[in-house]
Amino acid sequence: MSCKVVLAQGISASYREELKNTIKSRNIRPKLVGFLANEDPAAAKYAEWTAKTCAETGVEFELRTCARNDLEDKIIEANQDAGVHGIMVYYPVFGDRQDQYLQNVVDVSKDVEGLHHKYVYNMYHNIRFLDEAKTKKCIIPCTPLGLVKVMEYVGVYNGILPHGNRLHGRVVTIINRSEIVGRPLAALLANDGARVYSVDINGIQEFHRGVGLQLKKHEVTETTLKVEDVLPLSDVVITGVPSPSYKVPSNLIRDGAVCINFSTFKNFDGEEIKKKAAIYVPAVGKVTVAMLERNLVRLYDYQNQDRAASA
Amino acid sequence: MSCKVVLAQGISASYREELKNTIKSRNIRPKLVGFLANEDPAAAKYAEWTAKTCAETGVEFELRTCARNDLEDKIIEANQDAGVHGIMVYYPVFGDRQDQYLQNVVDVSKDVEGLHHKYVYNMYHNIRFLDEAKTKKCIIPCTPLGLVKVMEYVGVYNGILPHGNRLHGRVVTIINRSEIVGRPLAALLANDGARVYSVDINGIQEFHRGVGLQLKKHEVTETTLKVEDVLPLSDVVITGVPSPSYKVPSNLIRDGAVCINFSTFKNFDGEEIKKKAAIYVPAVGKVTVAMLERNLVRLYDYQNQDRAASA
């Protein structure tokens, strides 16, 4: 067994250090408000991590709890409060399409999670800047962005290739096609050159950008492939199945694969996967929080630029 | 048995007549593009109705079929085509949150269905105009709007009361809390003064605006009530359960109730319900299409106003 287990703590360290230095040297105090309107222990745990990381890096974090039916009004209040620079919500709240409605209620200028339609649309269309002058980079949904950073850290991105093509030749399977993580991640990786098999209970879609089409957006095609077909082909297997009983069949994983789990449940059997994988990342939460803070600092700057421009 | 069965054909007649006269007398030719990207027979039937009604009223209707993975690009193409005044999509396409993403891809200025976040948000917040000068009325999601028109037609709205309060005193149960129909409908009716019980598989919420709060938005409270509790209290029962096996328990319906079904399946047992209800509306599809066309003419005018203003 020569599997290297890589922990989110280590992956996120350089980002946290950078954030800490930026905030300290610029002497700024960006404020993030998190809304907790459910009783999901995973959400509460994520909120704890957020608070802890923010305290370390110098971000002011305020957790606001409320009944789910009051959440919309509370978000609007925070939208209008110039003292709040970033807003995040611990989902699921209603657990259905009403959550997606709420994602669009968060003002686009304060959306640290990058879940507003504008950001999601830009990401799918590989539009990387908010303005024509290209001074403001788009916010990227933070869990997919965190997963990209994990993949950079463990060497899946090839730094020798040009930006936007650093996954050329990689085959990635993603088991999860949610609108919050799985589908945007598939698009991001395909936009960077990978061939991606996106798996959900209804079947497998292939996301790819085509040969030589650098910086154009990816295409999606339906396939009749099964998990048994795509896992043995995959250099990288990323899972996010929200169930304690689901386990990826380790026997189908290719020798030397990179295996990354972003579910709060352990989708890989820890002992079995170490016999097959070259690299195993059992969780990514801390990287996600670092990306959240990174987005916050970016939005803080945009808000100040806008205020200066309109003054 | 003295139940009056009211058909959508009759309810929609005056709207269709008005549309026809408006379009003819103004000598305009608004164009609606419908996208069919599924193989749902109910969607195909709805498309047929749309085509037929449009032909009668003088609207140019073009049905475009495509693979679901090409739909986003096709919508964007229609967004950019000045010859297209309205766009609609026959849902479900992906049957999940990706559909809600697509609803926000349709340009707000061409969204005849009123499903874009801006319209849905304005409806929930009882914001009735798009501009400060109050020259442009908001588009209201067309199935909920159609249901309001059905309720006006069958006398549930009380014309003696002032606008915005014409459902004062009415108790309405809605069995469906989708983001497309059930939840917006509950909000609309509560904003007009009704007490609404919104039923879905997870429980019952009460939507109400409170006494004397005319034109302010409704509030939502969770209840521990069951269908057995709310049906006997309800003057109006509206159903939209997408299942051929679901039937509302007729024995719980109050004598003389108004019963309206907007599901493509018959949620009421036709014979049983006639023994209890005063008014029974078995389907509303034709009213929905009329509202779609009404929204189209409105958007056609807004587009011309905007063009004139920027010329």
Coordinates of C-alpha atoms in Angstrom, one line a residue, chain A residues 68-70 72-73 76 79 94-105 116-117 120-122 124-125 177 179-180 183 200 202 205 217 220-222, chain B residues 68-70 72-73 76 79 94-105 116-117 120-122 124-125 177 179-180 183 200 202 205 217 220-222:
Chain A
R68 CA -36.8 29.2 7.9
N69 CA -39.9 31.2 7.1
D70 CA -38.1 34.4 8.4
E72 CA -35.9 35.6 3.3
D73 CA -36.5 38.8 5.2
I76 CA -32.8 41.1 2.6
N79 CA -28.3 42.8 1.7
F94 CA -36.4 23.8 2.7
G95 CA -34.6 21.1 0.8
D96 CA -36.3 21.8 -2.5
R97 CA -36.5 24.4 -5.1
Q98 CA -37.3 27.1 -2.6
D99 CA -33.6 26.9 -1.6
Q100 CA -32.7 27.8 -5.2
Y101 CA -35.1 30.8 -4.9
L102 CA -33.3 31.9 -1.8
Q103 CA -29.9 31.6 -3.5
N104 CA -31.1 34.4 -5.9
V105 CA -32.4 36.5 -3.0
H116 CA -26.5 33.4 -7.5
H117 CA -27.8 32.7 -11.1
V120 CA -23.6 30.0 -12.1
Y121 CA -24.5 31.2 -15.6
N122 CA -21.1 32.8 -16.1
Y124 CA -21.2 27.4 -17.3
H125 CA -20.5 29.8 -20.1
R177 CA -24.9 16.1 -10.2
E179 CA -26.9 22.2 -9.0
I180 CA -24.7 23.3 -6.1
R183 CA -22.9 19.9 -12.2
D200 CA -26.4 10.6 -10.9
N202 CA -30.7 8.9 -13.8
Q205 CA -23.6 12.5 -18.9
K217 CA -17.5 26.4 -23.3
V220 CA -22.7 17.9 -22.6
T221 CA -23.8 14.6 -24.2
E222 CA -26.0 11.8 -22.8
Chain B
R68 CA -32.4 18.9 -23.7
N69 CA -28.6 19.5 -23.7
D70 CA -29.0 22.0 -26.5
E72 CA -29.8 26.5 -23.1
D73 CA -28.0 27.6 -26.3
I76 CA -30.0 32.3 -25.6
N79 CA -33.1 35.9 -26.3
F94 CA -34.4 17.8 -16.6
G95 CA -37.0 17.5 -13.9
D96 CA -34.7 18.9 -11.2
R97 CA -33.0 22.1 -10.2
Q98 CA -31.5 22.4 -13.6
D99 CA -35.0 23.4 -14.8
Q100 CA -35.0 26.3 -12.4
Y101 CA -31.6 27.3 -13.8
L102 CA -33.1 27.4 -17.3
Q103 CA -36.0 29.6 -16.1
N104 CA -33.4 32.2 -15.3
V105 CA -31.7 31.9 -18.6
H116 CA -37.7 34.3 -13.9
H117 CA -36.5 35.1 -10.4
V120 CA -41.2 35.4 -8.7
Y121 CA -39.5 37.7 -6.2
N122 CA -41.7 40.6 -7.0
Y124 CA -43.8 37.2 -3.3
H125 CA -43.1 40.7 -2.2
R177 CA -46.4 23.6 -3.1
E179 CA -42.1 26.6 -7.0
I180 CA -43.9 27.0 -10.3
R183 CA -46.2 28.3 -3.6
D200 CA -47.3 19.2 0.5
N202 CA -43.9 17.5 4.3
Q205 CA -48.0 25.9 6.0
K217 CA -46.8 41.0 1.9
V220 CA -46.0 32.1 6.3
T221 CA -46.3 30.0 9.4
E222 CA -45.7 26.3 9.9

